[in-house]
């Protein structure tokens, strides 16, 4: 699906009977968790057109990387951005249509859409480049409150946690 990491993609997954949705998460300057595949926004948003002078160089997994980093933008600034598709074989029909969702918005969507279809929709969050974020704002792992179910579906490796409603 070419609208990945967007609320619309997660809703489509639920509509297609997915039991879990998997947001990739990175942190903003003010500590909000947003759904992006990488802490660099260059390839998946229109950040270069809206904030052309905000590129910085940071160490990501031992490599100096010059990019537009989510951690250099507040959530309010992130909310002005729109998602774009950079994978060449995928359609660009959705470019500019979708906002960058927060973890809170993903949680709300899972609860709302799960209620509509009469089942719990779990969330399997993946914090991308967690050591990068830990050096800037502490461990992001404690920010995963509010989900009914966090972890991989049955049969997959990894922790599974059912949280009270």
CSV table of N, CA and C in Angstrom, one decimal:
chain,number,residue,atom,x,y,z
A,1,UNK,N,0.8,-1.2,0.0
A,1,UNK,CA,0.0,0.0,0.0
A,1,UNK,C,0.9,1.2,0.0
A,2,UNK,N,0.6,2.2,-0.8
A,2,UNK,CA,1.5,3.3,-1.0
A,2,UNK,C,1.2,4.4,0.0
A,3,UNK,N,0.3,4.3,0.9
A,3,UNK,CA,0.1,5.3,1.9
A,3,UNK,C,0.6,4.8,3.3
A,4,UNK,N,1.7,4.1,3.3
A,4,UNK,CA,2.1,3.5,4.6
A,4,UNK,C,2.5,4.6,5.6
A,5,UNK,N,2.4,4.2,6.8
A,5,UNK,CA,2.7,5.1,8.0
A,5,UNK,C,1.7,6.3,8.0
A,6,UNK,N,0.5,6.1,7.5
A,6,UNK,CA,-0.6,7.1,7.5
A,6,UNK,C,-1.8,6.4,8.2
A,7,UNK,N,-2.6,7.2,8.9
A,7,UNK,CA,-3.8,6.7,9.5
A,7,UNK,C,-4.7,5.9,8.5
A,8,UNK,N,-4.7,6.4,7.3
A,8,UNK,CA,-5.5,5.8,6.3
A,8,UNK,C,-5.1,4.4,5.9
A,9,UNK,N,-3.8,4.2,6.0
A,9,UNK,CA,-3.2,2.9,5.7
A,9,UNK,C,-3.6,1.9,6.9
A,10,UNK,N,-3.5,2.4,8.1
A,10,UNK,CA,-3.8,1.6,9.3
A,10,UNK,C,-5.3,1.2,9.2
A,11,UNK,N,-6.1,2.2,8.9
A,11,UNK,CA,-7.6,1.9,8.8
A,11,UNK,C,-7.9,0.9,7.7
A,12,UNK,N,-7.2,1.0,6.6
A,12,UNK,CA,-7.3,0.0,5.5
A,12,UNK,C,-6.9,-1.4,6.0
A,13,UNK,N,-5.9,-1.5,6.8
A,13,UNK,CA,-5.4,-2.8,7.3
A,13,UNK,C,-6.5,-3.4,8.2
A,14,UNK,N,-7.1,-2.6,9.0
A,14,UNK,CA,-8.2,-3.1,9.9
A,14,UNK,C,-9.4,-3.5,9.0
A,15,UNK,N,-9.7,-2.7,8.0
A,15,UNK,CA,-10.8,-3.1,7.1
A,15,UNK,C,-10.5,-4.4,6.4
A,16,UNK,N,-9.2,-4.7,6.2
A,16,UNK,CA,-8.8,-6.0,5.6
A,16,UNK,C,-8.6,-7.1,6.6
A,17,UNK,N,-9.1,-6.9,7.8
A,17,UNK,CA,-9.1,-7.9,8.9
A,17,UNK,C,-7.8,-8.1,9.6
A,18,UNK,N,-6.9,-7.1,9.6
A,18,UNK,CA,-5.7,-7.2,10.3
A,18,UNK,C,-6.0,-7.2,11.8
A,19,UNK,N,-5.3,-8.1,12.6
A,19,UNK,CA,-5.5,-8.1,14.0
A,19,UNK,C,-4.6,-7.1,14.7
A,20,UNK,N,-3.5,-6.7,14.0
A,20,UNK,CA,-2.6,-5.7,14.6
A,20,UNK,C,-2.2,-4.7,13.5
A,21,UNK,N,-1.8,-3.5,14.0
A,21,UNK,CA,-1.2,-2.6,13.1
A,21,UNK,C,0.2,-2.3,13.6
A,22,UNK,N,1.1,-2.0,12.8
A,22,UNK,CA,2.5,-1.9,13.2
A,22,UNK,C,3.0,-0.5,12.8
A,23,UNK,N,2.9,0.5,13.7
A,23,UNK,CA,3.5,1.8,13.4
A,23,UNK,C,5.0,1.8,13.7
A,24,UNK,N,5.8,2.3,12.8
A,24,UNK,CA,7.2,2.6,13.1
A,24,UNK,C,7.2,4.0,13.7
A,25,UNK,N,8.0,4.1,14.8
A,25,UNK,CA,7.9,5.4,15.6
A,25,UNK,C,9.3,6.1,15.7
A,26,UNK,N,9.2,7.4,15.7
A,26,UNK,CA,10.4,8.2,16.0
A,26,UNK,C,9.9,9.4,16.8
A,27,UNK,N,10.8,10.1,17.5
A,27,UNK,CA,10.5,11.2,18.4
A,27,UNK,C,10.7,12.5,17.7
A,28,UNK,N,9.8,13.5,18.1
A,28,UNK,CA,9.9,14.9,17.7
A,28,UNK,C,10.8,15.6,18.7
A,29,UNK,N,11.1,16.8,18.5
A,29,UNK,CA,11.9,17.7,19.3
A,29,UNK,C,11.2,17.8,20.7
A,30,UNK,N,9.9,17.9,20.8
A,30,UNK,CA,9.2,18.0,22.0
A,30,UNK,C,8.7,16.7,22.6
A,31,UNK,N,9.3,15.6,22.1
A,31,UNK,CA,9.1,14.3,22.7
A,31,UNK,C,7.8,13.5,22.2
A,32,UNK,N,7.1,14.0,21.2
A,32,UNK,CA,6.0,13.3,20.7
A,32,UNK,C,6.4,12.1,19.8
A,33,UNK,N,5.7,11.0,19.9
A,33,UNK,CA,6.1,9.9,19.1
A,33,UNK,C,5.2,10.0,17.8
A,34,UNK,N,5.9,9.9,16.7
A,34,UNK,CA,5.2,10.0,15.4
A,34,UNK,C,5.5,8.8,14.5
A,35,UNK,N,4.6,8.5,13.7
A,35,UNK,CA,4.7,7.3,12.8
A,35,UNK,C,5.5,7.7,11.6
A,36,UNK,N,6.8,7.3,11.6
A,36,UNK,CA,7.7,7.4,10.4
A,36,UNK,C,8.6,6.2,10.5
A,37,UNK,N,9.1,5.8,9.3
A,37,UNK,CA,10.0,4.7,9.2
A,37,UNK,C,11.4,5.0,9.7
A,38,UNK,N,11.8,6.2,9.6
A,38,UNK,CA,13.2,6.6,10.0
A,38,UNK,C,13.1,8.0,10.7
A,39,UNK,N,14.1,8.3,11.5
A,39,UNK,CA,14.1,9.7,12.1
A,39,UNK,C,14.4,10.8,11.1
A,40,UNK,N,14.9,10.4,9.9
A,40,UNK,CA,15.1,11.4,8.8
A,40,UNK,C,13.8,11.5,8.0
A,41,UNK,N,13.3,12.7,7.8
A,41,UNK,CA,12.1,13.0,7.2
A,41,UNK,C,12.2,13.2,5.7
A,42,UNK,N,13.4,13.4,5.2
A,42,UNK,CA,13.6,13.7,3.8
A,42,UNK,C,12.8,12.9,2.8
A,43,UNK,N,12.9,11.6,2.9
A,43,UNK,CA,12.4,10.7,1.9
A,43,UNK,C,10.9,10.4,2.0
A,44,UNK,N,10.2,10.8,3.1
A,44,UNK,CA,8.8,10.4,3.3
A,44,UNK,C,7.9,11.6,3.5
A,45,UNK,N,8.4,12.8,3.5
A,45,UNK,CA,7.6,14.0,3.7
A,45,UNK,C,8.0,15.1,2.8
A,46,UNK,N,7.2,16.2,2.8
A,46,UNK,CA,7.5,17.4,2.0
A,46,UNK,C,8.3,18.4,2.8
A,47,UNK,N,9.1,17.9,3.8
A,47,UNK,CA,9.8,18.8,4.7
A,47,UNK,C,10.8,19.8,4.0
A,48,UNK,N,11.4,19.3,2.9
A,48,UNK,CA,12.4,20.2,2.2
A,48,UNK,C,11.7,21.4,1.6
A,49,UNK,N,10.5,21.3,1.2
A,49,UNK,CA,9.8,22.4,0.6
A,49,UNK,C,9.3,23.4,1.7
A,50,UNK,N,9.0,22.9,2.9
A,50,UNK,CA,8.4,23.8,3.9
A,50,UNK,C,9.5,24.3,4.9
A,51,UNK,N,10.6,23.6,5.1
A,51,UNK,CA,11.7,24.0,6.0
A,51,UNK,C,13.0,23.8,5.3
A,52,UNK,N,13.3,24.5,4.2
A,52,UNK,CA,14.5,24.2,3.4
A,52,UNK,C,15.8,24.4,4.1
A,53,UNK,N,15.8,25.2,5.2
A,53,UNK,CA,17.1,25.5,5.8
A,53,UNK,C,17.4,24.7,7.1
A,54,UNK,N,16.6,23.7,7.4
A,54,UNK,CA,16.6,23.1,8.7
A,54,UNK,C,17.4,21.7,8.7
A,55,UNK,N,18.2,21.4,7.6
A,55,UNK,CA,19.0,20.2,7.6
A,55,UNK,C,20.1,20.3,8.7
A,56,UNK,N,20.3,19.2,9.3
A,56,UNK,CA,21.4,19.1,10.3
A,56,UNK,C,22.2,17.8,10.1
A,57,UNK,N,23.3,17.7,10.7
A,57,UNK,CA,24.1,16.5,10.6
A,57,UNK,C,24.1,15.9,12.0
A,58,UNK,N,23.8,14.6,12.1
A,58,UNK,CA,23.8,13.8,13.3
A,58,UNK,C,24.3,12.4,13.1
A,59,UNK,N,24.8,11.8,14.2
A,59,UNK,CA,25.3,10.5,14.2
A,59,UNK,C,24.1,9.5,14.3
A,60,UNK,N,23.9,8.7,13.3
A,60,UNK,CA,22.8,7.7,13.3
A,60,UNK,C,23.5,6.3,13.1
A,61,UNK,N,23.4,5.5,14.1
A,61,UNK,CA,24.0,4.2,14.0
A,61,UNK,C,25.5,4.2,13.6
A,62,UNK,N,26.2,5.2,14.1
A,62,UNK,CA,27.7,5.3,13.9
A,62,UNK,C,28.0,6.0,12.6
A,63,UNK,N,27.1,6.5,11.9
A,63,UNK,CA,27.4,7.2,10.6
A,63,UNK,C,26.9,8.6,10.7
A,64,UNK,N,27.7,9.6,10.3
A,64,UNK,CA,27.3,11.0,10.2
A,64,UNK,C,26.3,11.1,9.0
A,65,UNK,N,25.1,11.6,9.3
A,65,UNK,CA,24.0,11.7,8.4
A,65,UNK,C,23.5,13.1,8.3
A,66,UNK,N,23.4,13.7,7.2
A,66,UNK,CA,22.9,15.1,7.0
A,66,UNK,C,21.5,14.9,6.4
A,67,UNK,N,20.5,15.4,7.2
A,67,UNK,CA,19.1,15.2,6.8
A,67,UNK,C,18.2,16.2,7.6
A,68,UNK,N,16.9,16.1,7.3
A,68,UNK,CA,15.9,16.8,8.1
A,68,UNK,C,15.5,15.7,9.2
A,69,UNK,N,15.8,15.9,10.4
A,69,UNK,CA,15.5,15.0,11.5
A,69,UNK,C,14.2,15.4,12.2
A,70,UNK,N,13.4,14.4,12.4
A,70,UNK,CA,12.1,14.6,13.2
A,70,UNK,C,12.5,15.2,14.6
A,71,UNK,N,13.6,14.8,15.1
A,71,UNK,CA,14.0,15.4,16.5
A,71,UNK,C,14.4,16.8,16.5
A,72,UNK,N,14.4,17.5,15.3
A,72,UNK,CA,14.7,18.9,15.2
A,72,UNK,C,13.4,19.7,15.0
A,73,UNK,N,12.3,19.0,15.0
A,73,UNK,CA,11.0,19.7,14.7
A,73,UNK,C,10.0,19.4,15.8
A,74,UNK,N,9.2,20.4,16.2
A,74,UNK,CA,8.2,20.2,17.2
A,74,UNK,C,7.0,19.5,16.5
A,75,UNK,N,6.1,18.9,17.3
A,75,UNK,CA,5.0,18.3,16.8
A,75,UNK,C,4.1,19.2,15.9
A,76,UNK,N,4.0,20.5,16.4
A,76,UNK,CA,3.2,21.5,15.6
A,76,UNK,C,3.8,21.6,14.2
A,77,UNK,N,5.2,21.7,14.1
A,77,UNK,CA,5.8,21.8,12.8
A,77,UNK,C,5.6,20.5,12.0
A,78,UNK,N,5.7,19.4,12.6
A,78,UNK,CA,5.5,18.1,11.9
A,78,UNK,C,4.1,18.0,11.4
A,79,UNK,N,3.1,18.5,12.1
A,79,UNK,CA,1.7,18.5,11.6
A,79,UNK,C,1.5,19.4,10.4
A,80,UNK,N,2.4,20.2,10.0
A,80,UNK,CA,2.3,21.0,8.8
A,80,UNK,C,2.8,20.2,7.6
A,81,UNK,N,3.5,19.1,7.8
A,81,UNK,CA,4.0,18.3,6.7
A,81,UNK,C,3.0,17.3,6.2
A,82,UNK,N,3.3,16.8,5.0
A,82,UNK,CA,2.4,15.8,4.3
A,82,UNK,C,3.3,14.7,3.9
A,83,UNK,N,2.8,13.5,3.9
A,83,UNK,CA,3.5,12.3,3.5
A,83,UNK,C,3.7,12.3,1.9
A,84,UNK,N,4.8,11.8,1.5
A,84,UNK,CA,5.1,11.5,0.1
A,84,UNK,C,5.6,10.1,-0.1
A,85,UNK,N,5.6,9.6,-1.3
A,85,UNK,CA,6.1,8.3,-1.7
A,85,UNK,C,7.4,8.4,-2.4
A,86,UNK,N,8.4,7.7,-2.0
A,86,UNK,CA,9.7,7.8,-2.6
A,86,UNK,C,10.1,6.5,-3.3
A,87,UNK,N,9.3,5.4,-3.0
A,87,UNK,CA,9.7,4.2,-3.6
A,87,UNK,C,9.2,4.2,-5.1
A,88,UNK,N,10.1,4.1,-6.0
A,88,UNK,CA,9.9,4.3,-7.4
A,88,UNK,C,8.8,3.5,-8.0
A,89,UNK,N,8.6,2.3,-7.6
A,89,UNK,CA,7.5,1.5,-8.2
A,89,UNK,C,6.1,1.7,-7.7
A,90,UNK,N,6.0,2.5,-6.6
A,90,UNK,CA,4.7,2.8,-6.0
A,90,UNK,C,4.2,4.1,-6.6
A,91,UNK,N,2.9,4.2,-6.7
A,91,UNK,CA,2.2,5.3,-7.2
A,91,UNK,C,2.4,6.5,-6.3
A,92,UNK,N,2.4,7.7,-6.9
A,92,UNK,CA,2.5,8.9,-6.1
A,92,UNK,C,1.1,9.6,-6.0
A,93,UNK,N,0.1,8.9,-6.2
A,93,UNK,CA,-1.3,9.4,-6.2
A,93,UNK,C,-1.6,10.0,-4.8
A,94,UNK,N,-1.0,9.4,-3.8
A,94,UNK,CA,-1.4,9.9,-2.4
A,94,UNK,C,-0.5,11.0,-1.9
A,95,UNK,N,0.6,11.4,-2.7
A,95,UNK,CA,1.5,12.4,-2.2
A,95,UNK,C,0.8,13.7,-1.8
A,96,UNK,N,1.1,14.1,-0.6
A,96,UNK,CA,0.6,15.4,-0.1
A,96,UNK,C,-0.8,15.3,0.5
A,97,UNK,N,-1.4,14.1,0.5
A,97,UNK,CA,-2.8,14.0,1.0
A,97,UNK,C,-2.9,13.7,2.5
A,98,UNK,N,-1.8,13.1,3.1
A,98,UNK,CA,-1.9,12.5,4.4
A,98,UNK,C,-1.0,13.2,5.4
A,99,UNK,N,-1.4,13.5,6.6
A,99,UNK,CA,-0.6,14.0,7.6
A,99,UNK,C,0.3,13.0,8.3
A,100,UNK,N,1.2,13.4,9.1
A,100,UNK,CA,2.0,12.5,9.9
A,100,UNK,C,1.4,12.2,11.2
A,101,UNK,N,1.0,10.9,11.4
A,101,UNK,CA,0.2,10.6,12.6
A,101,UNK,C,1.1,10.5,13.9
A,102,UNK,N,0.5,10.8,15.0
A,102,UNK,CA,1.2,10.5,16.3
A,102,UNK,C,0.8,9.2,16.8
A,103,UNK,N,1.6,8.7,17.8
A,103,UNK,CA,1.2,7.4,18.4
A,103,UNK,C,-0.2,7.5,19.0
A,104,UNK,N,-0.5,8.6,19.6
A,104,UNK,CA,-1.8,8.8,20.3
A,104,UNK,C,-2.9,8.6,19.2
A,105,UNK,N,-2.7,9.2,18.0
A,105,UNK,CA,-3.7,9.1,17.0
A,105,UNK,C,-3.8,7.6,16.5
A,106,UNK,N,-2.7,6.9,16.4
A,106,UNK,CA,-2.7,5.5,16.0
A,106,UNK,C,-3.5,4.7,17.0
A,107,UNK,N,-3.2,4.9,18.3
A,107,UNK,CA,-3.9,4.2,19.4
A,107,UNK,C,-5.4,4.5,19.3
A,108,UNK,N,-5.8,5.8,19.1
A,108,UNK,CA,-7.2,6.1,19.0
A,108,UNK,C,-7.9,5.4,17.8
A,109,UNK,N,-7.2,5.4,16.7
A,109,UNK,CA,-7.7,4.7,15.5
A,109,UNK,C,-7.9,3.2,15.8
A,110,UNK,N,-6.9,2.6,16.4
A,110,UNK,CA,-7.1,1.1,16.7
A,110,UNK,C,-8.3,0.9,17.6
A,111,UNK,N,-8.5,1.7,18.6
A,111,UNK,CA,-9.6,1.5,19.5
A,111,UNK,C,-11.0,1.8,18.7
A,112,UNK,N,-11.0,2.9,18.0
A,112,UNK,CA,-12.3,3.3,17.3
A,112,UNK,C,-12.6,2.2,16.2
A,113,UNK,N,-11.6,1.9,15.4
A,113,UNK,CA,-11.9,1.0,14.3
A,113,UNK,C,-12.1,-0.4,14.8
A,114,UNK,N,-11.4,-0.8,15.9
A,114,UNK,CA,-11.7,-2.1,16.5
A,114,UNK,C,-13.1,-2.2,17.0
A,115,UNK,N,-13.6,-1.1,17.7
A,115,UNK,CA,-15.0,-1.1,18.2
A,115,UNK,C,-16.0,-1.2,17.0
A,116,UNK,N,-15.7,-0.6,15.9
A,116,UNK,CA,-16.5,-0.7,14.7
A,116,UNK,C,-16.7,-2.1,14.2
A,117,UNK,N,-15.5,-2.8,14.2
A,117,UNK,CA,-15.6,-4.2,13.6
A,117,UNK,C,-15.8,-5.3,14.7
A,118,UNK,N,-15.9,-4.8,16.0
A,118,UNK,CA,-16.3,-5.7,17.0
A,118,UNK,C,-15.1,-6.6,17.5
A,119,UNK,N,-13.9,-6.1,17.5
A,119,UNK,CA,-12.8,-6.9,18.0
A,119,UNK,C,-11.7,-5.9,18.4
A,120,UNK,N,-10.8,-6.4,19.2
A,120,UNK,CA,-9.6,-5.6,19.6
A,120,UNK,C,-8.6,-5.6,18.5
A,121,UNK,N,-8.1,-4.5,18.2
A,121,UNK,CA,-7.1,-4.3,17.2
A,121,UNK,C,-5.8,-4.0,18.0
A,122,UNK,N,-4.8,-4.8,17.9
A,122,UNK,CA,-3.6,-4.6,18.7
A,122,UNK,C,-2.6,-3.7,17.9
A,123,UNK,N,-1.7,-3.2,18.7
A,123,UNK,CA,-0.7,-2.3,18.1
A,123,UNK,C,0.7,-3.0,18.4
A,124,UNK,N,1.5,-3.1,17.4
A,124,UNK,CA,2.8,-3.7,17.5
A,124,UNK,C,3.8,-2.6,17.1
A,125,UNK,N,4.1,-1.7,18.0
A,125,UNK,CA,5.0,-0.5,17.7
A,125,UNK,C,6.5,-0.9,17.6
A,126,UNK,N,7.1,-0.2,16.7
A,126,UNK,CA,8.6,-0.4,16.5
A,126,UNK,C,9.2,0.9,16.6
A,127,UNK,N,10.1,1.1,17.6
A,127,UNK,CA,10.8,2.4,17.8
A,127,UNK,C,12.0,2.3,16.9
A,128,UNK,N,12.1,3.1,15.9
A,128,UNK,CA,13.2,3.1,14.9
A,128,UNK,C,14.4,3.8,15.5
A,129,UNK,N,15.5,3.2,15.3
A,129,UNK,CA,16.8,3.8,15.8
A,129,UNK,C,16.7,4.3,17.2
A,130,UNK,N,16.3,3.4,18.1
A,130,UNK,CA,16.0,3.7,19.5
A,130,UNK,C,17.3,4.3,20.2
A,131,UNK,N,18.5,3.9,19.9
A,131,UNK,CA,19.7,4.4,20.5
A,131,UNK,C,19.9,5.9,20.1
A,132,UNK,N,19.5,6.2,18.9
A,132,UNK,CA,19.6,7.6,18.4
A,132,UNK,C,18.7,8.5,19.3
A,133,UNK,N,17.5,8.0,19.5
A,133,UNK,CA,16.5,8.8,20.4
A,133,UNK,C,16.9,8.8,21.8
A,134,UNK,N,17.4,7.7,22.3
A,134,UNK,CA,17.8,7.6,23.7
A,134,UNK,C,18.9,8.7,24.1
A,135,UNK,N,19.8,8.9,23.2
A,135,UNK,CA,20.9,9.9,23.4
A,135,UNK,C,20.3,11.3,23.4
A,136,UNK,N,19.2,11.6,22.8
A,136,UNK,CA,18.6,12.9,22.8
A,136,UNK,C,17.5,13.2,23.8
A,137,UNK,N,16.7,12.2,24.1
A,137,UNK,CA,15.6,12.5,25.0
A,137,UNK,C,15.3,11.4,26.0
A,138,UNK,N,16.2,10.5,26.2
A,138,UNK,CA,15.9,9.4,27.1
A,138,UNK,C,15.2,8.3,26.4
A,139,UNK,N,15.0,7.2,27.1
A,139,UNK,CA,14.4,6.0,26.5
A,139,UNK,C,12.9,6.3,26.1
A,140,UNK,N,12.6,6.1,24.8
A,140,UNK,CA,11.2,6.3,24.4
A,140,UNK,C,10.3,5.2,24.8
A,141,UNK,N,10.8,4.1,25.3
A,141,UNK,CA,10.0,2.9,25.6
A,141,UNK,C,8.9,3.2,26.6
A,142,UNK,N,9.0,4.1,27.5
A,142,UNK,CA,8.0,4.3,28.5
A,142,UNK,C,6.8,5.1,28.0
A,143,UNK,N,6.8,5.5,26.8
A,143,UNK,CA,5.8,6.3,26.2
A,143,UNK,C,4.7,5.5,25.6
A,144,UNK,N,4.7,4.2,25.7
A,144,UNK,CA,3.7,3.3,25.0
A,144,UNK,C,2.5,3.0,25.9
A,145,UNK,N,2.0,4.0,26.6
A,145,UNK,CA,0.8,3.8,27.4
A,145,UNK,C,-0.4,4.0,26.6
A,146,UNK,N,-1.5,3.4,27.0
A,146,UNK,CA,-2.8,3.7,26.4
A,146,UNK,C,-3.3,2.6,25.4
A,147,UNK,N,-2.5,1.6,25.1
A,147,UNK,CA,-2.9,0.6,24.2
A,147,UNK,C,-3.6,-0.6,24.9
A,148,UNK,N,-4.6,-1.1,24.3
A,148,UNK,CA,-5.2,-2.3,24.9
A,148,UNK,C,-4.2,-3.5,24.8
A,149,UNK,N,-3.6,-3.6,23.7
A,149,UNK,CA,-2.7,-4.7,23.4
A,149,UNK,C,-1.5,-4.2,22.7
A,150,UNK,N,-0.3,-4.5,23.2
A,150,UNK,CA,0.9,-4.1,22.6
A,150,UNK,C,1.8,-5.4,22.4
A,151,UNK,N,2.3,-5.6,21.3
A,151,UNK,CA,3.2,-6.7,21.1
A,151,UNK,C,2.8,-7.4,19.8
A,152,UNK,N,3.6,-8.5,19.4
A,152,UNK,CA,3.3,-9.2,18.2
A,152,UNK,C,2.1,-10.1,18.3
A,153,UNK,N,1.5,-10.4,17.2
A,153,UNK,CA,0.4,-11.4,17.2
A,153,UNK,C,0.8,-12.7,17.7
A,154,UNK,N,-0.1,-13.6,18.1
A,154,UNK,CA,0.2,-14.9,18.5
A,154,UNK,C,1.0,-15.6,17.4
A,155,UNK,N,2.0,-16.4,17.8
A,155,UNK,CA,2.8,-17.1,16.8
A,155,UNK,C,4.1,-16.4,16.3
A,156,UNK,N,4.2,-15.1,16.7
A,156,UNK,CA,5.4,-14.4,16.3
A,156,UNK,C,6.3,-14.2,17.5
A,157,UNK,N,7.5,-14.2,17.3
A,157,UNK,CA,8.5,-14.0,18.4
A,157,UNK,C,8.4,-12.6,19.0
A,158,UNK,N,8.8,-12.5,20.3
A,158,UNK,CA,8.8,-11.2,20.9
A,158,UNK,C,7.8,-11.1,22.0
A,159,UNK,N,7.9,-10.0,22.8
A,159,UNK,CA,7.0,-9.9,23.9
A,159,UNK,C,5.5,-9.6,23.5
A,160,UNK,N,4.6,-10.0,24.3
A,160,UNK,CA,3.2,-9.6,24.0
A,160,UNK,C,2.7,-9.1,25.4
A,161,UNK,N,2.0,-8.0,25.3
A,161,UNK,CA,1.5,-7.4,26.5
A,161,UNK,C,0.0,-7.0,26.3
A,162,UNK,N,-0.9,-7.5,27.1
A,162,UNK,CA,-2.2,-7.0,27.1
A,162,UNK,C,-2.4,-6.0,28.2
A,163,UNK,N,-2.8,-4.8,27.9
A,163,UNK,CA,-3.0,-3.8,28.9
A,163,UNK,C,-4.4,-3.6,29.3
A,164,UNK,N,-4.7,-3.3,30.5
A,164,UNK,CA,-6.1,-3.1,30.9
A,164,UNK,C,-6.7,-1.9,30.1
A,165,UNK,N,-8.0,-2.0,29.9
A,165,UNK,CA,-8.7,-0.8,29.2
A,165,UNK,C,-9.0,0.3,30.1
